[in-house]
Amino acid sequence: MREFAYEAQPMRVVLRPGASVTATPGEAERLGLRRLLVVSGARGADTARAVADALGGACVGLHAEARMHVPVEVADRAVEVARAAGADGCVAVGGGSAIGLGKVIALRTGMPVIAVPSTYSGSEMTPVWGLTEHGAKRTGRDPSVLPRSVVYDPELTLSLPVGLSVTSGINAVAHAAEALYAPDASPLVSLMAEEGARAMTGALTGVAADPRDLDARGRALYGAWLCGAALGATTMGLHHKLCHVLGGTFGLPHAETHTVVLPYALAYNASAAPEAMAALGRALDSDDAPGALWELSGRLGAPRSLAELGLREADLTVAAHAATGQAYANPRPISEEGVLGVLRSAYAGDRP
Ligand code: NAD
């Protein structure tokens, strides 16, 4: 018998084409919010404007200053703007960066967040916030930052370039993979993770073949939902830890780094997590999940090596040291030497 604890997250999810403008006002109304600040990144400002317009009188401003990894000065400014506008809630429109800013506004002010995701990062489904100060990223868990309502609009993702769609999608698959072998995995979450990985990997092939395929875009967001929810319900392991170090200390791009590292982190853990590998294998229709992911990302044109992402070979030992500094959950024991092996393989990019 497998023992477990499971806690449902108190949020609503809406998925349908056009929902960013047709559903967001109704979601605000359900939550009793009448003075919403819409936040986005600079490049997502047009989309965010459309959401703000749809909210009409329930929108008190648009703040298009979100940046990757939520620098503390960006967060300070957004909180100031939200308070000055007398906002009672926040609508975060965009990828993980915009949603990350919404979460920090929630953390500081207690305002509820509605998320309207435009990538497959899955951040909207987790109570994890991040904040970057003096070049170091801090993260934490707080139920108050979990969006109260998530509006998935496949039309919003039609503009996401194929390259970013693929890497962002594999970022989501990484959430599912680590949820499957997490110490706090539970049966329902494992089903979500497996189905999320299946939906996402299938959808990515469709998106790469035709980025305007609304059905494939919808399936990818469905996958992002499930993978993100699995991440939100469990404790992350070696893969997320490594990517955190590579992004935080060496400035490597988030989704691309996840895409490159995942097959090697999974190959390292495979022998210690046979059930998780079997579930992931079912999702990928392969008996070699790490190899299948490596093949998929290469076939869809994603980067395959840390060298391609600009890491220097000399950084590998520094990264291995940083990723083993603190103890954390992982199915296979972690040693600096073992992690260095994972990093060396990911640096070279050969078949795991
Ligand atoms: P991002 O939000 O930084 O977006 C990447 C780029 O894509 C940006 O330039 C953005 O303008 C553009 N973009 C976004 N949506 C687009 C669209 N539909 N069309 C065209 N361009 C679009 O990247 P991301 O990968 O979504 O998020 C990364 C951030 O999210 C990182 O800071 C990461 O740490 C965080 N994250 C957090 C969690 C969590 O649970 N807390 C989970 C995943 C990611």
Coordinates of C-alpha atoms and ligand atoms in Angstrom, one line a residue:
M1 CA 0.0 0.0 0.0
R2 CA 1.2 3.4 -0.8
E3 CA 0.6 6.0 1.9
F4 CA 0.0 9.6 0.9
A5 CA -1.4 13.0 1.8
Y6 CA -3.2 15.1 -0.9
E7 CA -4.5 18.7 -0.7
A8 CA -6.7 20.2 -3.4
Q9 CA -5.7 23.7 -4.4
P10 CA -8.5 26.3 -4.1
M11 CA -8.6 27.8 -7.6
R12 CA -10.7 27.9 -10.7
V13 CA -9.5 27.1 -14.2
V14 CA -11.1 28.3 -17.4
L15 CA -9.8 27.2 -20.8
R16 CA -11.3 28.3 -24.1
P17 CA -10.3 30.3 -27.1
G18 CA -10.8 34.0 -26.5
A19 CA -11.2 33.6 -22.8
S20 CA -8.6 36.2 -21.9
V21 CA -11.1 38.9 -22.9
T22 CA -14.4 37.0 -22.7
A23 CA -13.8 35.2 -19.3
T24 CA -11.5 37.5 -17.3
P25 CA -14.2 40.1 -16.4
G26 CA -16.5 37.3 -15.1
E27 CA -13.7 35.8 -13.1
A28 CA -13.1 39.2 -11.4
E29 CA -16.7 39.5 -10.7
R30 CA -16.9 36.1 -9.1
L31 CA -14.1 37.1 -6.8
G32 CA -15.8 40.4 -6.0
L33 CA -12.9 42.4 -7.4
R34 CA -13.7 45.9 -8.7
R35 CA -10.3 47.7 -8.9
L36 CA -7.8 45.5 -10.8
L37 CA -4.3 46.4 -11.7
V38 CA -3.3 44.5 -14.9
V39 CA 0.5 43.6 -15.0
S40 CA 2.5 42.3 -17.9
G41 CA 5.9 42.5 -19.5
A42 CA 6.7 45.2 -22.1
R43 CA 6.4 42.8 -25.0
G44 CA 3.0 41.6 -23.7
A45 CA 1.6 45.1 -23.3
D46 CA -0.8 44.9 -26.3
T47 CA -2.4 41.7 -25.1
A48 CA -2.6 43.1 -21.5
R49 CA -4.2 46.2 -22.9
A50 CA -6.9 44.1 -24.5
V51 CA -7.6 42.4 -21.2
A52 CA -7.6 45.8 -19.4
D53 CA -10.1 47.1 -22.0
A54 CA -12.3 44.0 -21.5
L55 CA -12.3 44.7 -17.7
G56 CA -13.6 48.3 -18.5
G57 CA -14.4 50.2 -15.2
A58 CA -13.0 47.3 -13.1
C59 CA -9.5 48.1 -14.3
V60 CA -7.6 50.8 -12.5
G61 CA -4.4 50.6 -14.5
L62 CA -2.0 48.7 -16.7
H63 CA 1.6 48.2 -15.5
A64 CA 3.8 46.7 -18.3
E65 CA 7.1 46.5 -16.4
A66 CA 7.5 42.8 -15.5
R67 CA 11.0 41.4 -16.1
M68 CA 12.5 38.0 -15.9
H69 CA 13.1 36.6 -12.4
V70 CA 11.3 39.5 -10.7
P71 CA 14.1 42.0 -9.7
V72 CA 13.3 43.5 -6.3
E73 CA 13.2 47.0 -7.7
V74 CA 10.6 46.0 -10.3
A75 CA 8.5 44.4 -7.5
D76 CA 8.8 47.5 -5.2
R77 CA 7.6 49.7 -8.0
A78 CA 4.7 47.5 -9.0
V79 CA 3.5 47.3 -5.3
E80 CA 3.7 51.1 -5.1
V81 CA 1.6 51.4 -8.3
A82 CA -1.0 48.9 -7.1
R83 CA -1.3 50.7 -3.7
A84 CA -1.4 54.2 -5.3
A85 CA -4.2 53.0 -7.6
G86 CA -6.2 51.6 -4.7
A87 CA -6.2 48.2 -6.4
D88 CA -8.1 45.3 -4.8
G89 CA -6.6 42.7 -7.0
C90 CA -4.2 42.0 -9.8
V91 CA -4.5 40.4 -13.2
A92 CA -1.2 39.0 -14.4
V93 CA -1.1 38.6 -18.2
G94 CA 2.0 36.8 -19.8
G95 CA 4.6 34.2 -19.1
G96 CA 6.2 33.1 -15.9
S97 CA 7.8 36.6 -15.5
A98 CA 4.5 38.5 -15.5
I99 CA 2.8 35.9 -13.3
G100 CA 5.9 36.0 -11.0
L101 CA 5.4 39.8 -10.6
G102 CA 1.7 39.2 -9.8
K103 CA 2.6 36.7 -7.2
V104 CA 5.0 39.1 -5.4
I105 CA 2.3 41.8 -5.4
A106 CA 0.1 39.2 -3.7
L107 CA 2.8 38.3 -1.2
R108 CA 3.4 41.9 -0.2
T109 CA -0.2 43.2 -0.2
G110 CA -2.4 40.2 0.2
M111 CA -4.3 41.0 -3.0
P112 CA -5.7 38.1 -4.9
V113 CA -4.3 37.3 -8.4
I114 CA -6.0 36.3 -11.6
A115 CA -3.5 34.7 -14.0
V116 CA -3.8 34.8 -17.8
P117 CA -0.8 32.8 -19.0
S118 CA 0.7 33.2 -22.4
T119 CA 3.4 30.5 -22.1
Y120 CA 3.5 26.9 -20.8
S121 CA 5.7 27.7 -17.7
G122 CA 3.0 26.5 -15.3
S123 CA 3.9 29.1 -12.7
E124 CA 0.2 30.1 -12.5
M125 CA -0.6 26.7 -10.8
T126 CA 2.0 26.9 -8.0
P127 CA 2.2 28.8 -4.6
V128 CA 5.9 29.4 -5.3
W129 CA 7.2 32.9 -5.6
G130 CA 10.6 34.2 -6.6
L131 CA 12.4 37.5 -6.1
T132 CA 15.9 38.5 -7.3
E133 CA 18.1 40.8 -5.3
H134 CA 21.9 41.5 -5.8
G135 CA 22.0 38.8 -8.4
A136 CA 20.6 36.1 -6.2
K137 CA 17.1 34.7 -6.6
R138 CA 15.2 33.8 -3.5
T139 CA 12.1 31.6 -3.7
G140 CA 9.5 30.6 -1.2
R141 CA 6.1 29.0 -0.9
D142 CA 3.0 30.9 0.3
P143 CA -0.6 29.9 -0.3
S144 CA -1.5 33.6 -0.7
V145 CA 0.4 33.9 -4.0
L146 CA -1.5 31.0 -5.7
P147 CA -3.8 32.7 -8.3
R148 CA -7.4 32.4 -7.4
S149 CA -8.5 32.0 -10.9
V150 CA -6.5 31.0 -14.1
V151 CA -7.8 31.9 -17.5
Y152 CA -6.2 29.8 -20.3
D153 CA -6.7 31.3 -23.8
P154 CA -5.2 29.3 -26.6
E155 CA -5.5 32.3 -28.9
L156 CA -3.1 34.2 -26.7
T157 CA -0.4 31.7 -27.4
L158 CA -0.6 31.7 -31.2
S159 CA 2.1 34.4 -31.2
L160 CA 4.5 32.4 -29.0
P161 CA 7.3 31.5 -31.4
V162 CA 7.9 27.8 -32.1
G163 CA 11.3 27.8 -30.3
L164 CA 9.9 29.3 -27.1
S165 CA 6.8 27.1 -27.4
V166 CA 8.9 24.0 -27.4
T167 CA 11.3 25.0 -24.6
S168 CA 8.5 26.4 -22.5
G169 CA 6.5 23.1 -23.1
I170 CA 9.5 21.0 -22.0
N171 CA 9.8 23.3 -18.9
A172 CA 6.3 22.1 -18.1
V173 CA 7.2 18.4 -18.7
A174 CA 10.1 18.9 -16.3
H175 CA 7.5 19.8 -13.6
A176 CA 5.6 16.6 -14.3
A177 CA 8.7 14.4 -14.3
E178 CA 9.9 15.6 -10.9
A179 CA 6.4 15.4 -9.5
L180 CA 6.3 11.7 -10.4
Y181 CA 9.3 10.9 -8.2
A182 CA 8.8 13.6 -5.5
P183 CA 8.8 12.4 -1.9
D184 CA 5.3 13.8 -1.5
A185 CA 3.9 12.3 -4.7
S186 CA 0.3 11.0 -4.5
P187 CA -1.9 9.0 -6.8
L188 CA -4.0 11.8 -8.2
V189 CA -1.1 14.1 -8.7
S190 CA 0.8 11.3 -10.5
L191 CA -2.1 10.8 -12.9
M192 CA -2.1 14.6 -13.6
A193 CA 1.6 14.6 -14.2
E194 CA 1.5 11.6 -16.6
E195 CA -1.4 13.0 -18.5
G196 CA 0.2 16.5 -18.5
A197 CA 3.4 15.1 -20.0
R198 CA 1.4 13.1 -22.6
A199 CA -0.7 16.1 -23.6
M200 CA 2.2 18.5 -23.8
T201 CA 4.6 16.3 -25.8
G202 CA 1.9 15.4 -28.2
A203 CA 0.8 19.1 -28.6
L204 CA 4.4 20.4 -29.2
T205 CA 4.7 18.3 -32.3
G206 CA 1.5 19.8 -33.6
V207 CA 2.5 23.4 -32.6
A208 CA 5.9 23.0 -34.3
A209 CA 4.2 21.7 -37.5
D210 CA 1.7 24.5 -37.5
P211 CA 2.1 27.3 -34.9
R212 CA -1.4 28.6 -35.8
D213 CA -3.1 25.2 -34.9
L214 CA -5.5 26.3 -32.2
D215 CA -6.3 22.8 -31.2
A216 CA -2.6 22.0 -30.6
R217 CA -2.3 25.3 -28.7
G218 CA -5.2 24.3 -26.5
R219 CA -3.8 20.9 -25.8
A220 CA -0.5 22.5 -24.8
L221 CA -2.2 24.8 -22.3
Y222 CA -4.1 21.8 -20.9
G223 CA -0.8 20.1 -20.5
A224 CA 0.7 23.2 -18.9
W225 CA -2.2 23.2 -16.4
L226 CA -1.7 19.6 -15.3
C227 CA 2.1 19.8 -15.2
G228 CA 2.1 23.1 -13.3
A229 CA -0.5 21.7 -10.8
A230 CA 1.7 18.6 -10.3
L231 CA 4.7 20.9 -9.5
G232 CA 2.6 23.0 -7.2
A233 CA 1.6 19.9 -5.2
T234 CA 5.0 18.4 -4.7
T235 CA 8.7 19.1 -3.8
M236 CA 11.2 19.7 -6.5
G237 CA 14.4 17.7 -6.9
L238 CA 17.8 17.7 -8.7
H239 CA 16.5 19.0 -12.0
H240 CA 14.8 22.1 -10.7
K241 CA 17.7 22.8 -8.4
L242 CA 20.3 22.6 -11.2
C243 CA 18.2 24.9 -13.4
H244 CA 17.8 27.3 -10.6
V245 CA 21.5 27.5 -10.1
L246 CA 22.2 27.8 -13.9
G247 CA 19.6 30.6 -14.3
G248 CA 20.4 32.4 -11.1
T249 CA 24.2 32.3 -11.0
F250 CA 25.0 32.1 -14.7
G251 CA 22.1 34.0 -16.2
L252 CA 21.1 31.1 -18.6
P253 CA 17.6 31.5 -20.1
H254 CA 14.9 29.7 -18.1
A255 CA 13.0 27.5 -20.5
E256 CA 16.0 26.6 -22.7
T257 CA 18.0 25.5 -19.6
H258 CA 15.2 23.2 -18.5
T259 CA 15.0 21.7 -21.9
V260 CA 18.7 21.0 -22.1
V261 CA 19.1 19.6 -18.6
L262 CA 16.0 17.5 -18.2
P263 CA 17.1 14.3 -20.1
Y264 CA 20.4 14.2 -18.2
A265 CA 18.8 14.8 -14.7
L266 CA 16.3 12.1 -15.5
A267 CA 19.0 9.7 -16.7
Y268 CA 20.8 10.3 -13.4
N269 CA 17.6 9.5 -11.4
A270 CA 16.2 6.8 -13.6
S271 CA 17.6 3.8 -11.6
A272 CA 16.2 5.2 -8.3
A273 CA 12.8 6.0 -9.7
P274 CA 11.5 3.1 -11.8
E275 CA 7.8 3.8 -11.3
A276 CA 8.2 7.5 -12.3
M277 CA 10.2 6.5 -15.4
A278 CA 7.5 4.0 -16.4
A279 CA 4.8 6.6 -16.1
L280 CA 6.8 9.1 -18.1
G281 CA 7.6 6.3 -20.6
R282 CA 3.9 5.7 -21.0
A283 CA 3.3 9.4 -21.7
L284 CA 6.1 9.5 -24.3
D285 CA 5.4 6.1 -25.7
S286 CA 8.9 4.9 -25.1
D287 CA 10.7 2.6 -22.7
D288 CA 13.6 5.2 -22.5
A289 CA 12.0 8.5 -21.2
P290 CA 15.3 10.5 -21.0
G291 CA 16.3 9.4 -24.5
A292 CA 12.8 10.1 -25.9
L293 CA 12.8 13.7 -24.4
W294 CA 16.3 14.3 -25.9
E295 CA 15.1 13.1 -29.3
L296 CA 11.9 15.2 -29.1
S297 CA 13.6 18.4 -28.3
G298 CA 16.3 17.9 -31.0
R299 CA 13.6 17.0 -33.6
L300 CA 11.7 20.2 -32.7
G301 CA 14.8 22.3 -33.1
A302 CA 15.4 23.2 -29.4
P303 CA 19.0 23.7 -28.1
R304 CA 20.5 20.5 -26.7
S305 CA 23.7 21.6 -24.9
L306 CA 24.7 24.0 -22.1
A307 CA 27.6 25.0 -24.4
E308 CA 25.0 26.3 -26.9
L309 CA 23.4 28.3 -24.2
G310 CA 26.7 30.1 -23.5
L311 CA 27.9 28.3 -20.3
R312 CA 31.7 28.0 -20.1
E313 CA 33.2 24.7 -19.3
A314 CA 35.0 26.2 -16.3
D315 CA 31.6 27.0 -14.8
L316 CA 30.6 23.4 -14.5
T317 CA 32.5 22.7 -11.3
V318 CA 31.2 26.0 -9.7
A319 CA 27.6 25.0 -10.7
A320 CA 28.0 21.5 -9.3
H321 CA 29.3 22.8 -6.0
A322 CA 26.4 25.4 -5.8
A323 CA 23.8 22.7 -6.6
T324 CA 25.0 20.4 -3.8
G325 CA 25.5 23.1 -1.1
Q326 CA 22.2 22.4 0.6
A327 CA 20.4 19.1 1.1
Y328 CA 17.1 18.6 -0.8
A329 CA 14.8 15.8 -1.8
N330 CA 15.9 13.6 -4.7
P331 CA 15.3 9.9 -5.4
R332 CA 19.0 9.2 -6.0
P333 CA 21.5 10.5 -3.4
I334 CA 23.3 13.6 -4.6
S335 CA 27.1 14.0 -4.6
E336 CA 29.1 16.8 -6.1
E337 CA 30.8 14.2 -8.4
G338 CA 27.4 12.8 -9.6
V339 CA 26.0 16.3 -10.3
L340 CA 29.2 17.3 -12.1
G341 CA 28.7 14.2 -14.3
V342 CA 25.1 15.4 -15.1
L343 CA 26.4 18.8 -16.0
R344 CA 29.2 17.5 -18.1
S345 CA 26.8 15.5 -20.1
A346 CA 24.4 18.4 -20.5
Y347 CA 27.3 20.6 -21.5
A348 CA 28.2 18.2 -24.3
G349 CA 24.6 17.5 -25.3
D350 CA 25.2 13.9 -26.4
R351 CA 22.4 11.3 -26.1
P352 CA 21.8 10.6 -22.4
Ligands
NAD1 P1 8.9 34.8 -19.7 O1 7.6 35.1 -19.0 O2 10.1 35.5 -19.3 O3 8.6 35.0 -21.3 C1 9.7 34.7 -22.2 C2 9.5 35.7 -23.4 O4 8.4 35.3 -24.1 C3 9.3 37.1 -23.0 O5 10.1 37.9 -23.8 C4 7.9 37.4 -23.2 O6 7.6 38.7 -23.6 C5 7.6 36.4 -24.4 N1 6.2 35.9 -24.5 C6 5.5 35.4 -23.5 N2 4.3 35.0 -24.0 C7 4.3 35.3 -25.4 C8 3.4 35.1 -26.4 N3 2.2 34.5 -26.2 N4 3.7 35.5 -27.7 C9 4.9 36.0 -27.9 N5 5.9 36.3 -26.9 C10 5.5 35.9 -25.7 O7 9.3 33.2 -19.7 P2 8.6 31.9 -19.0 O8 9.5 30.8 -19.5 O9 7.1 31.9 -19.3 O10 8.8 32.2 -17.5 C11 10.0 32.2 -16.9 C12 10.0 32.7 -15.5 O11 8.9 32.1 -14.7 C13 11.2 32.5 -14.7 O12 11.5 33.6 -13.9 C14 10.9 31.3 -13.8 O13 11.7 31.2 -12.7 C15 9.5 31.5 -13.5 N6 8.7 30.3 -13.3 C16 8.2 30.1 -12.0 C17 7.5 29.0 -11.7 C18 6.9 28.9 -10.3 O14 6.2 27.9 -10.0 N7 7.1 29.8 -9.5 C19 7.3 28.0 -12.6 C20 7.9 28.1 -13.9 C21 8.6 29.3 -14.2

